[in-house]
Amino acid sequence: MTSLFEIRNLSVAIYDQDVAHAGVEHDFRDVMTDRPLGPGWVPGVRNVSLSVRRGEVVSLVGESGMGKTLIVMAALGLLSPTARVTAGEVWMNGERFDVGRLPVPDASRKGRRAMRKRRWLGEVDDPVYARIMGNEIGVIYQDPVASWNPVPLIGEQAGEALAQHTDMSADEIQQRVYDVLGEVKLPKASKFFSFRHELSRGEAQRAMLASALINGPSLLVADEPFTGLDPPVAQGIAELIRDMQRRRGLGMIMVNHDLAQVASLSDRVAVVYGGRIIEDAPVGELYRRPRHPYTEGLLGSVPWRGVDRLRSIAGETPRLADVALHACSFADRCEYATEECRSKVPKIRRTDGRAVACVRAEVLDLQGVPQQ
């Protein structure tokens, strides 16, 4: 089946002040200007490829700081000034849009917010990107409260994409916003005329879901959509997202820490470590029989029915700036590592609809989640 959304060989450099002070310089070029980035820039995301089919939910999992959000934001052209795309392509419905060539915002909070709004509303030079963002792609951001502007009404902000991408009148836009607020189970009129500070975190997230879906996109991107929510609220929003995704036949990319929730929401899971996807498989196969030691460690750290004792992952999570460039990034924490693991970067191998980047994947018998 043809991919709805595809990331091909994406690489992103990030700026690290400690590296800059040390004068370390890598041979990176900003694809926007084709100029060297200079000292302080280190690999953040390395050669990542990921595809999503129509109606499929793909979850990115892994520890905090390992590059999950960086991959997603880079693919959508929503990077901060401290990260730059250095290689790769992004395709949507068979069309390529070059996210690396979009303007970079200034470093201030106001500048970042203004640029994100410009991109969301299609006010950029790339005509393909301008048409796709906010129209064919809907985004749910990690902080549902801070992502809303505190000054305009929630309903006005939710309808901005319609005003930009359609010829609908103000009355038609308001009615459409009412309709989607009702779909996400929010009081229509009262929440349309609310300000950001008048919404609870759960209400802000539901309103953001409504805004993401208002233009009828074919892809929904959700970056940690349940962060900071009480468990009952998070579960309610998870069920709402999954229900709307199924009814609309949306493709979906979700960044999520909750592996139990991932198991119930996802069709496929991509495990991220050190800025790379190190395992990618259908959710059932990955949970039953992981092929990468890091995946085994993640699954072992979660309480499952039938498990008497949790298993921890040795060592500390490295900063992306400190990830080994000439060895397996997980080797220092892996109980199965050999000298080969510590001397070469494993290539990702794809077989039987699965992918894994581990030189010992074929000989290790790793433990997954017990059959429920």
Short mmCIF file of C-alpha atoms in Angstrom, two decimals:
data_model
loop_
_atom_site.label_atom_id
_atom_site.label_comp_id
_atom_site.label_asym_id
_atom_site.label_seq_id
_atom_site.Cartn_x
_atom_site.Cartn_y
_atom_site.Cartn_z
CA MET A 1 0.00 0.00 0.00
CA THR A 2 1.25 3.49 -0.89
CA SER A 3 2.39 5.61 2.02
CA LEU A 4 0.30 8.59 3.05
CA PHE A 5 3.24 10.30 4.77
CA GLU A 6 6.89 9.40 4.47
CA ILE A 7 10.14 10.62 6.01
CA ARG A 8 13.23 9.63 4.03
CA ASN A 9 16.76 9.68 5.47
CA LEU A 10 16.11 12.67 7.72
CA SER A 11 19.07 14.10 9.64
CA VAL A 12 18.97 17.03 12.05
CA ALA A 13 21.83 18.87 13.75
CA ILE A 14 21.34 20.47 17.16
CA TYR A 15 23.32 23.25 18.78
CA ASP A 16 25.14 22.42 22.02
CA GLN A 17 26.79 25.23 23.97
CA ASP A 18 29.38 22.98 25.63
CA VAL A 19 30.49 21.67 22.24
CA ALA A 20 30.65 25.24 20.92
CA HIS A 21 32.89 26.34 23.80
CA ALA A 22 35.18 23.40 23.07
CA GLY A 23 35.44 24.54 19.45
CA VAL A 24 34.32 21.17 18.06
CA GLU A 25 33.05 21.41 14.49
CA HIS A 26 31.31 18.74 12.40
CA ASP A 27 30.96 18.90 8.65
CA PHE A 28 27.28 19.94 8.62
CA ARG A 29 25.61 22.16 6.08
CA ASP A 30 22.25 23.85 6.57
CA VAL A 31 20.08 22.73 3.65
CA MET A 32 18.31 26.10 3.69
CA THR A 33 21.47 28.12 2.95
CA ASP A 34 23.93 25.37 1.94
CA ARG A 35 26.43 26.98 4.31
CA PRO A 36 28.50 25.24 6.99
CA LEU A 37 26.84 25.39 10.41
CA GLY A 38 30.12 25.97 12.24
CA PRO A 39 31.23 24.96 15.76
CA GLY A 40 28.73 23.72 18.33
CA TRP A 41 26.45 21.75 16.02
CA VAL A 42 26.24 18.02 16.68
CA PRO A 43 24.12 15.15 15.30
CA GLY A 44 20.63 15.07 16.78
CA VAL A 45 18.61 12.91 14.41
CA ARG A 46 20.56 10.54 12.19
CA ASN A 47 19.26 9.10 8.94
CA VAL A 48 15.68 8.41 10.05
CA SER A 49 13.10 6.93 7.68
CA LEU A 50 9.47 6.38 8.64
CA SER A 51 6.25 5.90 6.72
CA VAL A 52 2.57 5.98 7.65
CA ARG A 53 -0.24 4.48 5.58
CA ARG A 54 -3.77 5.86 5.44
CA GLY A 55 -5.71 4.67 8.49
CA GLU A 56 -2.56 3.48 10.30
CA VAL A 57 -1.41 4.63 13.74
CA VAL A 58 2.37 4.67 14.22
CA SER A 59 3.76 5.44 17.70
CA LEU A 60 7.27 6.66 18.50
CA VAL A 61 8.46 5.44 21.90
CA GLY A 62 11.63 5.76 23.94
CA GLU A 63 13.07 7.62 26.91
CA SER A 64 12.89 11.41 27.18
CA GLY A 65 15.55 13.30 25.25
CA MET A 66 16.17 10.56 22.68
CA GLY A 67 14.84 12.49 19.68
CA LYS A 68 11.20 11.46 19.25
CA THR A 69 9.75 14.98 19.20
CA LEU A 70 12.77 16.27 17.27
CA ILE A 71 12.02 13.78 14.46
CA VAL A 72 8.37 14.80 14.28
CA MET A 73 8.93 18.56 14.49
CA ALA A 74 11.71 18.41 11.88
CA ALA A 75 9.44 16.50 9.51
CA LEU A 76 6.77 19.18 9.92
CA GLY A 77 9.13 22.14 9.53
CA LEU A 78 8.55 23.27 13.13
CA LEU A 79 12.08 23.30 14.53
CA SER A 80 13.43 25.87 16.96
CA PRO A 81 16.51 27.98 16.02
CA THR A 82 18.77 25.49 17.84
CA ALA A 83 18.03 22.67 15.38
CA ARG A 84 18.53 22.52 11.61
CA VAL A 85 17.67 19.91 8.99
CA THR A 86 20.89 18.80 7.27
CA ALA A 87 19.54 16.03 5.03
CA GLY A 88 16.39 14.19 4.06
CA GLU A 89 13.03 14.48 2.37
CA VAL A 90 9.40 14.50 3.50
CA TRP A 91 6.53 13.35 1.27
CA MET A 92 2.79 13.73 1.73
CA ASN A 93 0.33 12.06 -0.64
CA GLY A 94 3.08 11.63 -3.21
CA GLU A 95 4.21 15.28 -3.05
CA ARG A 96 7.51 16.40 -1.60
CA PHE A 97 7.71 19.46 0.61
CA ASP A 98 11.14 20.65 1.61
CA VAL A 99 10.87 21.43 5.32
CA GLY A 100 14.56 22.26 5.58
CA ARG A 101 14.22 25.30 3.34
CA LEU A 102 11.67 27.13 5.45
CA PRO A 103 12.68 30.29 7.32
CA VAL A 104 14.10 29.81 10.81
CA PRO A 105 12.45 31.90 13.57
CA ASP A 106 14.41 34.20 15.83
CA ALA A 107 15.23 32.75 19.23
CA SER A 108 12.68 34.70 21.26
CA ARG A 109 9.44 33.07 22.40
CA LYS A 110 7.46 35.66 20.45
CA GLY A 111 9.51 34.94 17.32
CA ARG A 112 9.05 31.17 17.60
CA ARG A 113 5.30 31.53 18.13
CA ALA A 114 4.97 33.92 15.18
CA MET A 115 6.85 31.56 12.86
CA ARG A 116 4.84 28.54 13.96
CA LYS A 117 1.63 30.45 13.24
CA ARG A 118 2.93 31.50 9.82
CA ARG A 119 3.73 27.91 8.96
CA TRP A 120 0.43 26.59 10.29
CA LEU A 121 -1.51 29.17 8.26
CA GLY A 122 0.47 28.52 5.08
CA GLU A 123 2.26 31.89 5.04
CA VAL A 124 5.56 30.48 3.74
CA ASP A 125 7.34 30.40 0.40
CA ASP A 126 6.96 26.67 -0.37
CA PRO A 127 3.50 26.37 -2.03
CA VAL A 128 3.24 22.62 -1.38
CA TYR A 129 4.03 23.06 2.32
CA ALA A 130 1.68 26.06 2.54
CA ARG A 131 -1.20 23.97 1.22
CA ILE A 132 -0.48 20.87 3.31
CA MET A 133 0.16 22.25 6.81
CA GLY A 134 -3.08 22.96 8.67
CA ASN A 135 -5.01 21.51 5.77
CA GLU A 136 -3.93 17.93 5.07
CA ILE A 137 -1.93 17.61 8.33
CA GLY A 138 -3.38 18.36 11.76
CA VAL A 139 -1.11 18.71 14.81
CA ILE A 140 -1.70 18.24 18.53
CA TYR A 141 1.15 19.82 20.49
CA GLN A 142 2.70 18.63 23.73
CA ASP A 143 1.55 21.49 25.97
CA PRO A 144 -2.18 22.00 25.32
CA VAL A 145 -2.40 25.20 27.38
CA ALA A 146 0.75 27.06 26.30
CA SER A 147 0.07 26.25 22.65
CA TRP A 148 -2.97 28.56 22.65
CA ASN A 149 -2.40 32.30 22.36
CA PRO A 150 -3.65 33.90 25.63
CA VAL A 151 -5.27 36.91 23.90
CA PRO A 152 -7.71 35.76 21.14
CA LEU A 153 -10.72 33.60 21.90
CA ILE A 154 -10.26 29.84 21.59
CA GLY A 155 -12.93 29.66 18.89
CA GLU A 156 -11.23 32.35 16.81
CA GLN A 157 -7.91 30.53 16.96
CA ALA A 158 -9.50 27.18 16.15
CA GLY A 159 -10.98 28.66 12.98
CA GLU A 160 -7.80 30.35 11.71
CA ALA A 161 -6.85 27.47 9.40
CA LEU A 162 -10.29 27.60 7.76
CA ALA A 163 -9.96 31.34 7.21
CA GLN A 164 -6.57 30.81 5.56
CA HIS A 165 -7.30 27.75 3.43
CA THR A 166 -10.98 28.22 2.45
CA ASP A 167 -13.41 30.88 1.21
CA MET A 168 -15.85 30.29 4.07
CA SER A 169 -17.56 33.31 5.62
CA ALA A 170 -17.09 34.26 9.28
CA ASP A 171 -20.50 32.80 10.14
CA GLU A 172 -19.71 29.53 8.33
CA ILE A 173 -16.35 29.27 10.12
CA GLN A 174 -18.01 29.84 13.50
CA GLN A 175 -20.57 27.13 12.77
CA ARG A 176 -17.82 24.72 11.73
CA VAL A 177 -15.91 25.44 14.95
CA TYR A 178 -19.13 24.80 16.90
CA ASP A 179 -19.48 21.46 15.11
CA VAL A 180 -15.96 20.22 15.90
CA LEU A 181 -16.15 21.41 19.51
CA GLY A 182 -19.25 19.26 19.82
CA GLU A 183 -17.42 16.31 18.24
CA VAL A 184 -14.74 16.46 20.95
CA LYS A 185 -17.44 16.74 23.63
CA LEU A 186 -16.95 20.37 24.62
CA PRO A 187 -19.80 22.88 25.18
CA LYS A 188 -19.92 24.69 21.86
CA ALA A 189 -20.73 28.33 22.61
CA SER A 190 -19.11 28.61 26.05
CA LYS A 191 -15.76 27.21 24.88
CA PHE A 192 -15.79 29.15 21.60
CA PHE A 193 -15.93 32.39 23.62
CA SER A 194 -13.39 31.22 26.25
CA PHE A 195 -9.83 32.41 26.73
CA ARG A 196 -6.91 30.08 27.31
CA HIS A 197 -6.80 30.64 31.06
CA GLU A 198 -10.45 29.61 31.38
CA LEU A 199 -9.83 26.07 30.13
CA SER A 200 -8.63 23.12 32.17
CA ARG A 201 -5.72 21.17 30.71
CA GLY A 202 -8.06 18.46 29.48
CA GLU A 203 -10.41 21.01 27.88
CA ALA A 204 -7.45 22.73 26.20
CA GLN A 205 -6.35 19.40 24.74
CA ARG A 206 -9.84 18.60 23.45
CA ALA A 207 -10.02 22.07 21.87
CA MET A 208 -6.64 21.47 20.25
CA LEU A 209 -7.90 18.18 18.83
CA ALA A 210 -10.87 20.06 17.40
CA SER A 211 -8.55 22.65 15.84
CA ALA A 212 -6.33 19.92 14.37
CA LEU A 213 -9.30 18.21 12.72
CA ILE A 214 -11.25 21.27 11.59
CA ASN A 215 -10.01 21.17 7.98
CA GLY A 216 -10.56 17.43 7.56
CA PRO A 217 -6.88 16.37 7.39
CA SER A 218 -5.77 12.93 6.30
CA LEU A 219 -2.85 12.83 8.80
CA LEU A 220 -2.95 13.62 12.53
CA VAL A 221 0.32 14.18 14.40
CA ALA A 222 0.11 14.02 18.21
CA ASP A 223 3.18 14.91 20.27
CA GLU A 224 2.74 13.53 23.80
CA PRO A 225 -1.00 14.34 23.77
CA PHE A 226 -1.61 13.01 27.30
CA THR A 227 1.21 14.80 29.14
CA GLY A 228 0.14 16.30 32.46
CA LEU A 229 -3.40 14.91 32.33
CA ASP A 230 -4.99 12.96 35.17
CA PRO A 231 -5.35 9.26 34.24
CA PRO A 232 -9.16 9.32 33.78
CA VAL A 233 -8.91 12.45 31.63
CA ALA A 234 -6.03 11.01 29.61
CA GLN A 235 -7.94 7.79 29.02
CA GLY A 236 -11.02 9.70 27.89
CA ILE A 237 -9.01 11.76 25.40
CA ALA A 238 -7.17 8.65 24.19
CA GLU A 239 -10.47 6.93 23.46
CA LEU A 240 -11.76 10.08 21.73
CA ILE A 241 -8.66 10.35 19.52
CA ARG A 242 -8.76 6.69 18.57
CA ASP A 243 -12.49 6.84 17.83
CA MET A 244 -12.15 9.89 15.59
CA GLN A 245 -9.07 8.43 13.89
CA ARG A 246 -10.97 5.26 13.02
CA ARG A 247 -14.15 6.99 11.89
CA ARG A 248 -12.24 9.37 9.63
CA GLY A 249 -9.69 6.83 8.42
CA LEU A 250 -6.80 9.09 9.43
CA GLY A 251 -3.16 8.18 9.32
CA MET A 252 -1.58 9.12 12.65
CA ILE A 253 1.88 9.62 14.16
CA MET A 254 1.93 9.70 17.95
CA VAL A 255 4.79 10.35 20.36
CA ASN A 256 3.96 8.64 23.65
CA HIS A 257 5.72 7.43 26.81
CA ASP A 258 2.89 5.22 28.05
CA LEU A 259 3.65 1.76 26.61
CA ALA A 260 0.36 0.29 27.82
CA GLN A 261 -1.51 3.07 26.05
CA VAL A 262 0.64 2.60 22.95
CA ALA A 263 -0.33 -1.08 22.89
CA SER A 264 -4.03 -0.23 22.76
CA LEU A 265 -3.83 2.70 20.34
CA SER A 266 -1.19 1.71 17.79
CA ASP A 267 -0.84 -0.45 14.73
CA ARG A 268 2.93 -0.09 14.53
CA VAL A 269 5.66 1.06 16.91
CA ALA A 270 9.00 2.73 16.16
CA VAL A 271 11.52 2.66 19.03
CA VAL A 272 13.82 5.69 19.15
CA TYR A 273 17.20 5.82 20.88
CA GLY A 274 20.08 8.24 20.35
CA GLY A 275 18.33 10.07 17.53
CA ARG A 276 17.77 6.91 15.48
CA ILE A 277 14.92 4.46 14.99
CA ILE A 278 16.46 1.25 16.28
CA GLU A 279 13.39 -1.01 15.95
CA ASP A 280 10.16 -0.76 13.95
CA ALA A 281 7.49 -3.46 13.93
CA PRO A 282 3.75 -4.16 14.18
CA VAL A 283 2.70 -3.53 17.77
CA GLY A 284 1.76 -7.14 18.59
CA GLU A 285 4.98 -8.60 17.22
CA LEU A 286 7.18 -6.01 18.92
CA TYR A 287 5.54 -6.51 22.31
CA ARG A 288 5.59 -10.32 22.08
CA ARG A 289 9.13 -10.67 20.76
CA PRO A 290 11.36 -7.59 20.75
CA ARG A 291 14.54 -7.89 18.71
CA HIS A 292 16.54 -5.00 20.15
CA PRO A 293 17.85 -5.08 23.75
CA TYR A 294 16.67 -1.52 24.32
CA THR A 295 13.12 -2.48 23.38
CA GLU A 296 13.33 -5.41 25.80
CA GLY A 297 14.42 -2.97 28.51
CA LEU A 298 11.55 -0.57 27.82
CA LEU A 299 8.95 -3.34 27.95
CA GLY A 300 10.51 -4.78 31.10
CA SER A 301 10.22 -1.46 32.94
CA VAL A 302 6.40 -1.43 32.70
CA PRO A 303 4.10 -3.40 35.04
CA TRP A 304 2.15 -5.96 33.01
CA ARG A 305 -0.31 -8.54 34.27
CA GLY A 306 1.58 -11.73 35.08
CA VAL A 307 4.89 -9.94 35.72
CA ASP A 308 6.17 -10.29 39.29
CA ARG A 309 9.16 -7.97 39.06
CA LEU A 310 10.14 -5.08 36.80
CA ARG A 311 13.45 -5.00 34.93
CA SER A 312 15.44 -1.77 34.75
CA ILE A 313 17.81 -0.55 32.05
CA ALA A 314 21.37 -0.10 33.33
CA GLY A 315 23.06 3.28 33.20
CA GLU A 316 21.78 6.76 32.43
CA THR A 317 20.15 8.14 29.32
CA PRO A 318 22.81 10.09 27.37
CA ARG A 319 22.32 13.55 25.97
CA LEU A 320 21.89 13.54 22.20
CA ALA A 321 25.07 15.60 21.98
CA ASP A 322 26.99 12.79 23.73
CA VAL A 323 25.69 9.81 21.75
CA ALA A 324 28.48 7.69 20.25
CA LEU A 325 28.94 8.34 16.53
CA HIS A 326 31.09 5.32 15.67
CA ALA A 327 29.44 2.57 17.72
CA CYS A 328 26.03 1.31 18.74
CA SER A 329 24.51 4.16 20.74
CA PHE A 330 23.09 1.68 23.28
CA ALA A 331 26.25 -0.42 23.73
CA ASP A 332 27.31 1.19 27.04
CA ARG A 333 23.98 0.22 28.64
CA CYS A 334 23.46 -3.14 26.93
CA GLU A 335 24.10 -6.38 28.81
CA TYR A 336 24.47 -8.24 25.50
CA ALA A 337 27.05 -5.90 23.92
CA THR A 338 30.21 -7.29 22.30
CA GLU A 339 33.33 -5.63 20.93
CA GLU A 340 31.65 -5.47 17.54
CA CYS A 341 28.82 -3.44 19.10
CA ARG A 342 31.36 -0.98 20.54
CA SER A 343 33.25 -0.52 17.29
CA LYS A 344 30.61 -0.03 14.56
CA VAL A 345 27.23 1.59 14.04
CA PRO A 346 24.70 -1.17 13.27
CA LYS A 347 22.78 -0.75 10.04
CA ILE A 348 19.04 -1.07 10.21
CA ARG A 349 17.93 -4.34 8.58
CA ARG A 350 14.41 -4.87 7.28
CA THR A 351 12.82 -8.33 7.06
CA ASP A 352 9.23 -9.62 7.25
CA GLY A 353 7.73 -6.17 7.81
CA ARG A 354 10.08 -5.47 10.73
CA ALA A 355 13.26 -3.43 11.06
CA VAL A 356 16.00 -3.57 13.68
CA ALA A 357 19.44 -1.97 14.14
CA CYS A 358 21.33 -4.57 16.21
CA VAL A 359 24.18 -6.80 15.03
CA ARG A 360 23.02 -9.55 17.43
CA ALA A 361 19.30 -9.40 16.67
CA GLU A 362 19.24 -12.85 15.04
CA VAL A 363 20.93 -14.68 17.92
CA LEU A 364 19.37 -13.03 20.97
CA ASP A 365 16.24 -14.49 22.57
CA LEU A 366 14.76 -11.39 24.18
CA GLN A 367 11.86 -11.23 26.60
CA GLY A 368 8.66 -9.45 25.65
CA VAL A 369 5.31 -8.94 27.33
CA PRO A 370 3.68 -12.12 28.73
CA GLN A 371 0.60 -13.32 26.87
CA GLN A 372 -2.43 -11.83 28.60
#
